[in-house]
Amino acid sequence: MALFIGVDIGGTKVLATAVSSTGRVVRTAVRSTPGRRVESRLVEDALTEAVQEVAGIRRPAAIGIAAAGFVDAQGERVRFAPHLPWQDEGVRARLAERWSAPVVLDNDANCAARAELTYGAVSGAQDALVITLGTGIGGAVVLDGAVHRGYNGMAGEFGHMQVVPGGRDCECGGTGCWEQYCSGNALVRFVRDQGVSDLSGPQVTEAALAGDETALAAFASVGEWLGVGAANLVAAFDPEIVVIGGGLSAAGDLLLEPARDAMRDSLVGAAHRTVPPVVRAALGPEAGAIGAADLARQRFRTVGTRARARRRAARGTGQRR
Amino acid sequence: MALFIGVDIGGTKVLATAVSSTGRVVRTAVRSTPGRRVESRLVEDALTEAVQEVAGIRRPAAIGIAAAGFVDAQGERVRFAPHLPWQDEGVRARLAERWSAPVVLDNDANCAARAELTYGAVSGAQDALVITLGTGIGGAVVLDGAVHRGYNGMAGEFGHMQVVPGGRDCECGGTGCWEQYCSGNALVRFVRDQGVSDLSGPQVTEAALAGDETALAAFASVGEWLGVGAANLVAAFDPEIVVIGGGLSAAGDLLLEPARDAMRDSLVGAAHRTVPPVVRAALGPEAGAIGAADLARQRFRTVGTRARARRRAARGTGQRR
């Protein structure tokens, strides 16, 4: 069995996984991300260590990288990454050379959506929106059963759609961006504004699941904003299903029920259409790495098929006129 | 040469056209739309008259209908139309029977986008957004060189994306919808709020083109909202080009320059991507009818091709193993 590895690199950690053909994670390795203001080589060293640990003595058939940043349409360069040292660098070719192995590269939210499409909550659907709520908002668009990457490879940047004119300042330089109202950061801010300080997003989630009133109110607010923003996206794309992933989705219906209510209230023509179900992602925090491995598998398992097709063609059968 | 007819039916008029294979309108006929609170038959009588006038003594090979309303994903029914009597009616089959001819049906904004794709401003692009500014906002999404209709056939309903929480009331029942700030109605409202009453959208456009300060300010405001909303859609879809059609596009750069400025200011990662050009639609007010005729042509000119394929298959050649 060929070995396909997926690596998710975010602002805090590197997660490498060996993934089976059914999407099961059979082995993992974790490293800390060395930071943003370091040489790119240090980040690539961490990636290399994690990949080596997962591979052991085996030689990977291909490796997929899910990067927290803008990846170009060709899957060659990381154009910009707020939490990584890569700034417009040809990461794919450099790592392929270093590792002497085929490497594929995509944005982390796209990889997570690919994993949900192949093995998870999007499975069987043709058109879907995948909204990933972590510190900020990641997103991906599934169209005709594939992740739609867009002209620059930047489709699905939902977090920076403006929902409040002149609203809260955003790190992107804009104001009133959706992720300022609907994200882990928004959750933490809500609780802090109620006088409860020093809670992380996961702690707020835990408190909400334990029934804490303030934490529940925070999820009601974030959930409502999720529904309003999702309604905007549904008006534009008209998908079959909306999938919510990321850390906040651990709160389940505490997040999703207010989102469903707000989406139904806000969605144009709700009485004349099938309103898409809003469901929780199936794969959890390993989705990005699983999707990266799947991308590697889909791209490089076809080599055998192509070779067979060539042999068949050489025998003069199966050709079209 | 086969005759293909496209008919655009809006809230005020029915425009029937005979369209050449190069997209040229060779003949037109116009009727008034009888209204919303009449029997459906009266609207279909007006359609029939317009089609007969365009056809003359010839028999149409197929007829396309561009309807101002929600058309289902199968292109069979008008689910809901704010300005027409059709409410969830199987319009396509009924007209095909009445006319004894093949009929195809789609939403008017989708048809206009199809015309721009085949003959106009979208020609050659794979992914585009087409935003049509008339009384309200119509829209369409072009993906991989085709109009993306969505799960319910309702993709592209951009006008009812919320851009101002708790903002202006909208006819759809929502508040703060984009078309309340960016449309012919918004233009008229802006001018009226400045104390100039009783001007129509086209009159405001005319005044702006003549240099009137208030009308220019109205276009600056509507154009800025156009850019902010377009930036949201570009963040989500990452298209190659943004095309602006409809009556307001007659103002050209008076509308498009403020839109381009606002889009560039508001778009995430503008420094790391190709910002899509915002251009005026090429085809003008006949775009919907031209696109409907093109839809009919594409669907029914293949009959001959299919028959040839069947004959070839019967001879035992050209089959796949």
XYZ file of C-alpha atoms in Angstrom:
642
model
C 0.000 0.000 0.000
C 1.365 3.373 -1.027
C 1.925 5.883 1.786
C 0.220 9.269 1.451
C 1.012 11.970 4.002
C -0.933 15.134 4.755
C 0.574 18.001 6.731
C -1.415 20.904 8.171
C 0.708 23.932 9.014
C -0.935 26.662 11.063
C 0.267 29.548 13.144
C 0.930 27.467 16.240
C 1.600 23.904 15.151
C 2.536 21.508 12.396
C 0.420 18.331 12.216
C 1.637 15.547 9.922
C -0.577 12.512 9.299
C -0.439 9.268 7.377
C -3.933 8.736 5.969
C -5.474 5.521 4.642
C -7.474 5.320 1.413
C -10.653 5.437 3.522
C -9.590 8.697 5.170
C -8.500 7.157 8.445
C -5.537 8.803 10.194
C -3.171 5.928 10.930
C -0.245 7.889 12.352
C 0.445 11.480 13.433
C 3.373 13.693 14.401
C 3.229 17.215 15.819
C 5.774 20.040 15.933
C 5.496 23.658 17.038
C 5.450 26.250 14.273
C 8.666 28.244 14.824
C 6.819 31.540 14.260
C 6.386 34.229 11.681
C 9.536 36.277 12.085
C 12.009 33.497 11.463
C 13.753 32.211 8.366
C 11.518 30.114 6.133
C 14.062 27.306 6.508
C 13.166 26.857 10.189
C 9.509 26.271 9.360
C 10.525 23.858 6.636
C 12.790 22.031 9.097
C 9.805 21.524 11.404
C 7.730 20.258 8.483
C 10.530 17.890 7.489
C 10.856 16.461 10.999
C 7.123 15.861 11.276
C 6.984 14.197 7.861
C 9.994 12.000 8.671
C 8.476 10.927 11.964
C 5.243 9.874 10.256
C 6.975 8.166 7.351
C 9.445 6.225 9.505
C 11.392 3.883 7.244
C 8.806 4.054 4.430
C 9.031 6.251 1.390
C 5.897 8.425 0.868
C 4.185 8.127 -2.523
C 3.232 11.812 -2.201
C 2.843 14.510 0.447
C 0.126 17.149 0.654
C 0.560 20.440 2.499
C -2.392 22.384 3.919
C -1.107 25.894 4.640
C -2.779 28.645 6.681
C -2.434 31.324 4.020
C -3.162 32.357 0.463
C -1.975 29.723 -1.983
C -1.832 30.662 -5.667
C -4.148 29.133 -8.266
C -1.393 26.804 -9.506
C -0.750 25.386 -6.030
C 2.904 26.401 -6.265
C 3.365 29.444 -4.035
C 2.228 30.692 -0.654
C 1.389 34.257 -1.628
C 0.829 35.569 1.860
C 0.414 33.966 5.276
C -0.310 36.118 8.338
C 1.242 33.634 10.775
C 4.069 32.089 8.726
C 7.335 33.408 7.320
C 6.399 32.383 3.757
C 5.745 35.530 1.731
C 5.282 34.824 -1.956
C 7.564 31.803 -1.937
C 7.603 28.761 -4.213
C 7.091 26.363 -1.360
C 5.813 23.354 -3.307
C 8.826 22.889 -5.587
C 11.308 23.614 -2.795
C 9.842 20.958 -0.498
C 9.507 18.449 -3.340
C 13.199 18.887 -4.042
C 14.191 18.688 -0.393
C 12.116 15.560 0.165
C 12.705 13.969 -3.264
C 8.986 13.216 -3.367
C 5.901 14.564 -5.127
C 4.383 17.440 -3.130
C 1.026 19.206 -3.541
C -0.027 22.409 -1.808
C -3.330 24.105 -1.013
C -4.915 26.437 1.492
C -5.926 24.783 4.798
C -9.626 25.602 4.528
C -9.729 24.162 1.008
C -8.037 20.994 2.261
C -10.505 20.664 5.148
C -13.391 21.054 2.694
C -11.849 18.393 0.439
C -11.686 16.006 3.396
C -15.350 16.683 4.250
C -16.226 16.157 0.589
C -14.383 12.854 0.255
C -14.998 11.341 3.687
C -17.234 13.624 5.761
C -20.270 15.880 5.964
C -20.209 17.063 2.340
C -20.000 13.517 0.973
C -22.589 13.012 -1.752
C -23.349 16.708 -2.215
C -22.486 18.605 -5.379
C -22.571 22.178 -4.086
C -21.697 23.130 -0.527
C -20.320 25.911 1.603
C -17.800 24.940 4.259
C -17.328 27.582 6.958
C -14.542 26.940 9.446
C -14.771 28.858 12.718
C -11.503 29.007 14.598
C -9.654 32.124 15.734
C -11.067 33.700 12.572
C -13.169 32.354 9.696
C -11.834 30.030 7.030
C -13.997 28.938 4.170
C -14.302 26.936 1.016
C -16.714 26.628 -1.839
C -17.621 23.190 -3.213
C -19.114 23.262 -6.708
C -19.993 20.302 -8.870
C -18.358 17.979 -6.365
C -14.970 19.722 -6.244
C -13.377 22.535 -4.256
C -13.614 25.734 -6.298
C -10.294 27.550 -5.936
C -11.002 30.721 -7.928
C -8.927 32.808 -10.293
C -6.223 33.619 -7.726
C -6.750 30.487 -5.634
C -8.436 32.759 -3.069
C -12.094 31.746 -3.264
C -13.763 31.169 0.096
C -12.246 34.102 2.021
C -15.569 34.597 3.757
C -14.145 36.049 6.964
C -13.414 39.400 5.388
C -16.788 40.060 3.863
C -18.049 43.295 5.432
C -21.197 42.789 7.520
C -21.184 46.080 9.477
C -20.286 49.319 7.633
C -17.797 51.230 9.767
C -17.795 48.365 12.263
C -14.984 46.802 14.276
C -11.446 47.156 12.981
C -10.015 44.007 11.460
C -6.386 42.837 11.200
C -6.858 42.783 7.422
C -7.109 46.590 7.436
C -10.843 46.614 6.800
C -13.719 47.380 9.146
C -16.776 45.365 10.065
C -15.452 42.070 8.676
C -17.616 39.038 9.378
C -14.951 37.307 11.470
C -14.964 40.226 13.928
C -18.496 39.106 14.903
C -18.402 35.403 14.217
C -15.266 33.523 15.329
C -13.332 32.361 18.354
C -12.014 35.887 18.798
C -15.563 37.263 18.733
C -16.610 34.712 21.346
C -13.753 35.730 23.648
C -14.527 39.414 23.105
C -18.208 38.912 23.937
C -17.380 37.237 27.234
C -14.753 39.865 28.072
C -17.287 42.645 27.379
C -19.509 40.999 30.008
C -16.721 41.414 32.537
C -15.360 37.854 32.381
C -11.733 38.093 31.367
C -8.952 35.719 30.419
C -11.023 32.935 28.889
C -9.877 31.287 25.679
C -12.258 30.212 22.922
C -12.143 26.539 23.958
C -12.794 27.577 27.586
C -15.864 29.572 26.532
C -17.069 26.534 24.585
C -16.556 24.320 27.621
C -18.413 26.795 29.846
C -21.319 26.952 27.383
C -21.555 23.159 27.246
C -21.653 23.227 31.096
C -24.592 25.670 30.969
C -22.874 28.964 31.869
C -25.245 31.835 31.016
C -22.623 34.260 29.711
C -20.993 31.639 27.543
C -24.407 30.605 26.196
C -25.174 34.231 25.345
C -21.825 34.465 23.562
C -22.722 31.463 21.394
C -26.192 32.889 20.730
C -24.575 36.082 19.427
C -21.902 34.372 17.367
C -24.481 31.865 16.102
C -26.822 34.629 14.987
C -24.016 36.306 13.065
C -23.167 32.942 11.564
C -26.724 32.636 10.283
C -26.839 36.157 8.848
C -23.549 35.713 7.007
C -24.470 32.224 5.845
C -27.751 33.589 4.449
C -25.740 36.087 2.388
C -23.591 33.297 0.987
C -26.587 31.055 0.340
C -28.308 33.899 -1.555
C -25.245 34.115 -3.790
C -24.325 30.416 -4.239
C -27.571 28.503 -3.530
C -25.759 25.429 -2.151
C -27.243 22.096 -1.171
C -25.731 22.108 2.315
C -23.808 24.394 4.689
C -21.124 22.696 6.796
C -19.665 24.342 9.896
C -16.245 23.198 11.048
C -13.415 24.451 13.238
C -13.043 24.617 17.001
C -16.328 26.450 17.624
C -18.326 23.671 15.988
C -17.607 21.558 19.087
C -20.458 23.515 20.712
C -22.855 21.787 18.296
C -26.425 23.030 18.423
C -25.540 25.803 20.896
C -23.923 27.408 17.858
C -25.962 25.876 15.047
C -29.510 26.436 16.320
C -29.255 30.249 16.506
C -27.470 30.111 13.132
C -30.293 28.118 11.537
C -32.922 30.505 12.960
C -31.090 33.615 11.771
C -30.406 32.117 8.358
C -34.049 31.240 7.826
C -35.146 34.731 8.925
C -32.624 36.438 6.708
C -32.562 34.272 3.578
C -34.315 35.653 0.505
C -37.181 33.540 -0.833
C -37.011 31.088 2.071
C -40.662 30.165 1.482
C -39.957 29.275 -2.158
C -36.836 27.153 -1.850
C -35.234 24.290 -0.014
C -33.342 26.053 2.778
C -30.024 24.200 3.050
C -29.338 22.241 6.229
C -26.642 23.742 8.475
C -24.639 20.819 9.837
C -21.496 20.243 11.825
C -18.353 19.090 10.040
C -17.602 15.405 10.535
C -13.825 15.293 10.717
C -12.637 17.580 13.510
C -9.237 19.244 13.829
C -7.436 16.768 11.547
C -9.603 17.671 8.537
C -6.954 19.911 6.937
C -4.248 17.235 7.101
C -6.655 14.528 5.891
C -7.652 16.691 2.942
C -4.020 17.429 2.089
C -3.266 13.689 2.047
C -6.342 13.105 -0.112
C -5.186 15.786 -2.559
C -1.811 14.026 -2.793
C -3.515 10.667 -3.289
C -5.903 11.890 -5.995
C -3.090 13.616 -7.867
C -0.540 10.821 -7.735
C -2.429 7.566 -7.565
C -3.445 8.119 -11.196
C 0.067 7.392 -12.429
C -0.674 3.665 -12.621
C -3.977 4.294 -14.372
C -2.291 6.532 -16.938
C 0.401 3.952 -17.593
C -2.280 1.315 -18.199
C -4.106 3.696 -20.529
C -0.886 4.226 -22.507
C -0.306 0.496 -22.830
C -3.874 -0.017 -23.971
C -3.488 2.783 -26.505
C -0.273 1.191 -27.795
C -2.201 -2.027 -28.410
C -4.643 -0.045 -30.557
C -7.740 -0.623 -28.469
C -9.968 1.723 -26.572
C -9.106 4.718 -28.683
C -11.696 7.172 -29.796
C -12.000 7.891 -33.474
C -31.314 28.825 -41.103
C -33.269 27.737 -38.035
C -35.148 30.474 -36.187
C -34.396 30.874 -32.480
C -36.480 33.317 -30.443
C -35.723 34.786 -27.043
C -38.380 36.493 -24.931
C -37.680 38.620 -21.868
C -40.676 39.069 -19.595
C -40.378 41.691 -16.873
C -42.797 43.572 -14.677
C -43.597 46.203 -17.293
C -42.987 44.704 -20.708
C -42.520 41.641 -22.844
C -39.658 41.827 -25.352
C -39.470 39.096 -27.992
C -36.448 38.871 -30.288
C -35.220 36.749 -33.157
C -31.486 36.306 -32.615
C -28.847 35.211 -35.134
C -26.153 32.640 -34.381
C -23.726 35.529 -33.804
C -26.010 37.069 -31.157
C -27.398 39.804 -33.375
C -31.033 40.809 -32.775
C -32.632 40.648 -36.210
C -36.236 41.372 -35.234
C -38.114 42.477 -32.095
C -41.680 42.774 -30.826
C -42.854 44.430 -27.622
C -46.025 44.065 -25.548
C -47.008 45.463 -22.158
C -47.004 43.011 -19.270
C -50.669 42.833 -18.201
C -49.720 43.023 -14.512
C -49.426 40.833 -11.462
C -53.021 40.548 -10.305
C -54.411 39.083 -13.517
C -54.912 35.524 -14.740
C -51.727 33.849 -15.899
C -53.416 33.289 -19.254
C -53.355 37.034 -19.987
C -49.602 37.190 -19.546
C -49.208 34.117 -21.721
C -51.429 35.739 -24.370
C -49.066 38.733 -24.450
C -46.070 36.385 -24.768
C -47.807 34.507 -27.560
C -48.570 37.672 -29.499
C -44.996 38.907 -29.220
C -43.571 35.549 -30.298
C -45.984 35.344 -33.252
C -45.070 38.846 -34.381
C -41.356 38.000 -34.339
C -41.806 34.612 -36.011
C -44.092 35.872 -38.782
C -44.746 33.011 -41.185
C -41.723 31.009 -39.987
C -41.792 28.200 -37.485
C -39.320 28.708 -34.583
C -36.829 25.886 -33.968
C -37.014 26.735 -30.260
C -38.031 29.589 -27.960
C -36.265 30.707 -24.788
C -38.020 32.595 -21.991
C -36.133 34.905 -19.605
C -38.449 35.512 -16.665
C -38.132 38.114 -13.896
C -38.545 35.655 -11.039
C -37.282 32.512 -9.357
C -37.090 29.639 -11.840
C -36.590 26.135 -10.456
C -33.387 24.162 -10.991
C -35.007 22.055 -13.726
C -36.063 25.114 -15.739
C -39.699 23.992 -15.601
C -41.483 26.215 -13.117
C -41.590 29.865 -12.109
C -41.551 29.415 -8.350
C -42.211 33.023 -7.450
C -42.231 36.289 -9.359
C -42.874 39.578 -7.562
C -44.222 41.325 -10.667
C -45.948 38.493 -12.539
C -49.029 36.348 -11.871
C -46.998 33.102 -12.120
C -46.746 31.546 -8.657
C -45.232 28.081 -8.719
C -46.534 27.271 -12.164
C -45.204 24.851 -14.768
C -44.777 27.566 -17.351
C -42.307 25.831 -19.656
C -44.413 22.782 -20.499
C -47.604 24.848 -20.807
C -46.076 27.249 -23.320
C -44.384 24.431 -25.243
C -47.781 22.772 -25.628
C -49.525 26.005 -26.580
C -46.872 26.867 -29.168
C -46.179 23.297 -30.345
C -42.488 24.147 -30.146
C -39.538 23.407 -27.854
C -39.384 25.949 -25.010
C -36.644 26.593 -22.440
C -36.957 28.775 -19.355
C -34.528 30.555 -17.025
C -34.285 33.561 -14.756
C -33.711 36.878 -16.576
C -30.403 37.684 -14.852
C -29.065 34.220 -15.712
C -30.083 34.743 -19.334
C -28.397 38.159 -19.464
C -25.217 36.611 -18.037
C -25.377 33.841 -20.630
C -25.602 36.458 -23.385
C -22.588 38.323 -21.959
C -20.737 35.016 -21.742
C -21.471 33.946 -25.308
C -21.310 37.299 -27.099
C -20.351 40.050 -24.663
C -18.206 41.247 -21.784
C -17.695 37.840 -20.151
C -16.600 36.216 -23.414
C -13.392 34.251 -22.886
C -13.585 34.290 -19.071
C -14.125 31.145 -17.033
C -15.333 32.666 -13.760
C -17.279 35.920 -13.564
C -19.833 37.793 -11.533
C -22.550 39.597 -13.452
C -24.372 42.241 -11.410
C -27.397 43.828 -13.058
C -28.498 47.172 -11.610
C -32.051 48.098 -12.529
C -34.880 48.936 -10.136
C -33.234 46.378 -7.851
C -30.197 44.096 -8.233
C -30.163 41.017 -10.417
C -27.162 38.768 -10.513
C -25.578 35.684 -11.940
C -22.541 33.566 -11.245
C -20.426 32.247 -14.123
C -18.217 29.290 -13.199
C -16.071 27.242 -15.529
C -17.560 29.022 -18.493
C -21.218 28.380 -17.669
C -23.958 30.051 -15.637
C -24.120 28.379 -12.228
C -27.796 27.970 -11.323
C -27.506 26.475 -7.844
C -29.433 23.773 -6.001
C -32.787 25.572 -6.248
C -31.959 27.494 -9.412
C -31.625 30.585 -7.188
C -27.895 31.311 -7.231
C -27.007 34.946 -7.871
C -29.680 36.583 -5.693
C -27.129 39.191 -4.654
C -29.640 41.993 -4.058
C -30.847 40.529 -0.792
C -27.503 40.028 0.862
C -27.605 42.102 4.053
C -25.041 44.924 4.042
C -26.424 47.045 6.926
C -27.692 45.260 10.055
C -31.066 46.759 10.986
C -30.873 48.964 7.899
C -33.546 50.032 5.438
C -36.634 47.835 5.104
C -36.727 45.776 1.940
C -39.739 44.465 -0.028
C -38.380 40.945 0.585
C -39.175 41.293 4.294
C -35.531 41.692 5.284
C -33.644 44.786 6.401
C -30.464 46.357 5.083
C -30.476 44.433 1.796
C -27.793 45.465 -0.690
C -30.325 46.645 -3.293
C -31.692 49.198 -0.819
C -28.339 51.017 -1.184
C -27.267 50.068 -4.670
C -29.937 50.144 -7.369
C -32.160 52.446 -9.395
C -34.456 52.771 -6.395
C -31.496 53.761 -4.197
C -30.475 56.375 -6.763
C -33.959 57.892 -6.813
C -34.117 57.830 -3.015
C -30.754 59.586 -2.709
C -31.874 62.418 -4.972
C -35.234 62.699 -3.233
C -33.489 62.892 0.161
C -31.597 65.903 -1.229
C -34.913 67.615 -1.873
C -35.177 66.855 -5.601
C -38.363 64.917 -6.133
C -40.074 63.047 -8.940
C -37.024 61.982 -10.897
C -36.862 58.457 -12.297
C -33.696 56.383 -12.359
C -33.042 57.082 -16.060
C -33.601 60.824 -15.418
C -31.032 60.799 -12.601
C -28.615 59.017 -14.957
C -29.233 61.637 -17.627
C -28.705 64.452 -15.116
C -25.439 62.891 -13.911
C -24.161 62.557 -17.470
C -25.027 66.264 -17.921
C -22.930 67.118 -14.831
C -25.646 67.766 -12.239
C -24.005 67.798 -8.764
C -26.788 66.019 -6.888
C -27.072 63.302 -9.511
C -23.292 62.853 -9.489
C -23.345 62.510 -5.702
C -26.099 59.914 -6.036
C -23.913 57.876 -8.399
C -20.911 58.266 -6.093
C -22.955 56.807 -3.234
C -24.490 53.975 -5.250
C -21.104 53.273 -6.852
C -19.395 53.042 -3.472
C -22.013 50.555 -2.282
C -21.523 48.654 -5.501
C -17.807 48.350 -4.758
C -18.294 47.262 -1.143
C -20.802 44.579 -2.097
C -18.714 43.467 -5.063
C -15.684 43.110 -2.762
C -17.733 40.752 -0.569
C -18.643 38.626 -3.561
C -15.081 38.664 -4.899
C -13.795 37.508 -1.486
C -16.161 34.539 -1.702
C -15.900 33.604 -5.426
C -12.539 35.018 -6.564
C -13.719 35.636 -10.146
C -11.665 36.740 -13.119
C -13.945 39.683 -13.961
C -16.920 41.600 -12.575
C -19.461 42.772 -15.146
C -22.027 45.465 -14.359
C -25.182 45.566 -16.460
C -28.677 46.998 -16.244
C -30.004 50.515 -16.695
C -27.592 52.150 -14.225
C -24.579 50.912 -16.177
C -25.417 53.521 -18.816
C -23.693 56.017 -16.484
C -20.409 54.215 -17.220
C -17.459 55.409 -15.175
C -19.622 57.744 -13.073
C -20.829 54.506 -11.505
C -17.847 52.239 -12.081
C -14.993 54.463 -10.856
C -16.313 54.836 -7.292
C -17.123 51.116 -7.377
C -13.568 50.215 -8.389
C -12.113 52.460 -5.660
C -14.367 51.046 -2.952
C -13.773 47.478 -4.077
C -10.016 47.896 -3.949
C -10.206 49.485 -0.473
C -12.491 46.803 0.860
C -11.182 43.612 -0.799
C -9.184 41.228 1.377
C -5.613 40.573 0.232
C -5.814 43.142 -2.568
C -2.017 43.496 -2.488
C -1.547 39.744 -3.014
C -3.953 39.038 -5.832
C -5.111 40.171 -9.227
C -8.023 42.470 -8.393
C -10.675 41.697 -11.019
C -11.557 44.419 -13.507
C -15.026 45.945 -13.041
C -16.417 46.517 -16.518
C -19.668 47.528 -18.115
C -21.854 44.869 -19.733
C -21.671 44.881 -23.530
C -25.188 44.022 -24.582
C -27.599 46.542 -23.068
C -31.302 46.042 -22.345
C -31.756 43.202 -24.857
C -29.245 40.953 -23.025
C -31.932 38.859 -21.288
C -33.760 38.100 -24.537
C -30.506 37.388 -26.389
C -29.436 34.971 -23.651
C -32.812 33.218 -23.704
C -32.493 32.716 -27.458
C -28.943 31.422 -26.961
C -30.156 28.961 -24.329
C -32.770 27.692 -26.805
C -30.158 27.444 -29.551
C -27.641 25.555 -27.416
C -30.262 23.133 -26.171
C -31.923 22.362 -29.493
C -29.332 22.775 -32.162
C -27.720 19.585 -30.834
C -30.608 17.439 -32.054
C -28.927 16.933 -35.414
C -25.626 16.129 -33.736
C -27.274 13.559 -31.483
C -29.035 11.926 -34.418
C -25.687 11.622 -36.212
C -24.154 10.103 -33.062
C -26.977 7.565 -32.900
C -26.506 6.594 -36.545
C -22.772 6.212 -35.998
C -23.411 4.087 -32.909
C -25.802 1.882 -34.898
C -23.022 1.288 -37.446
C -20.873 -0.005 -34.590
C -18.201 2.682 -34.769
C -17.144 5.276 -32.252
C -18.336 3.300 -29.257
C -16.306 3.126 -26.115
C -15.372 -0.245 -24.709
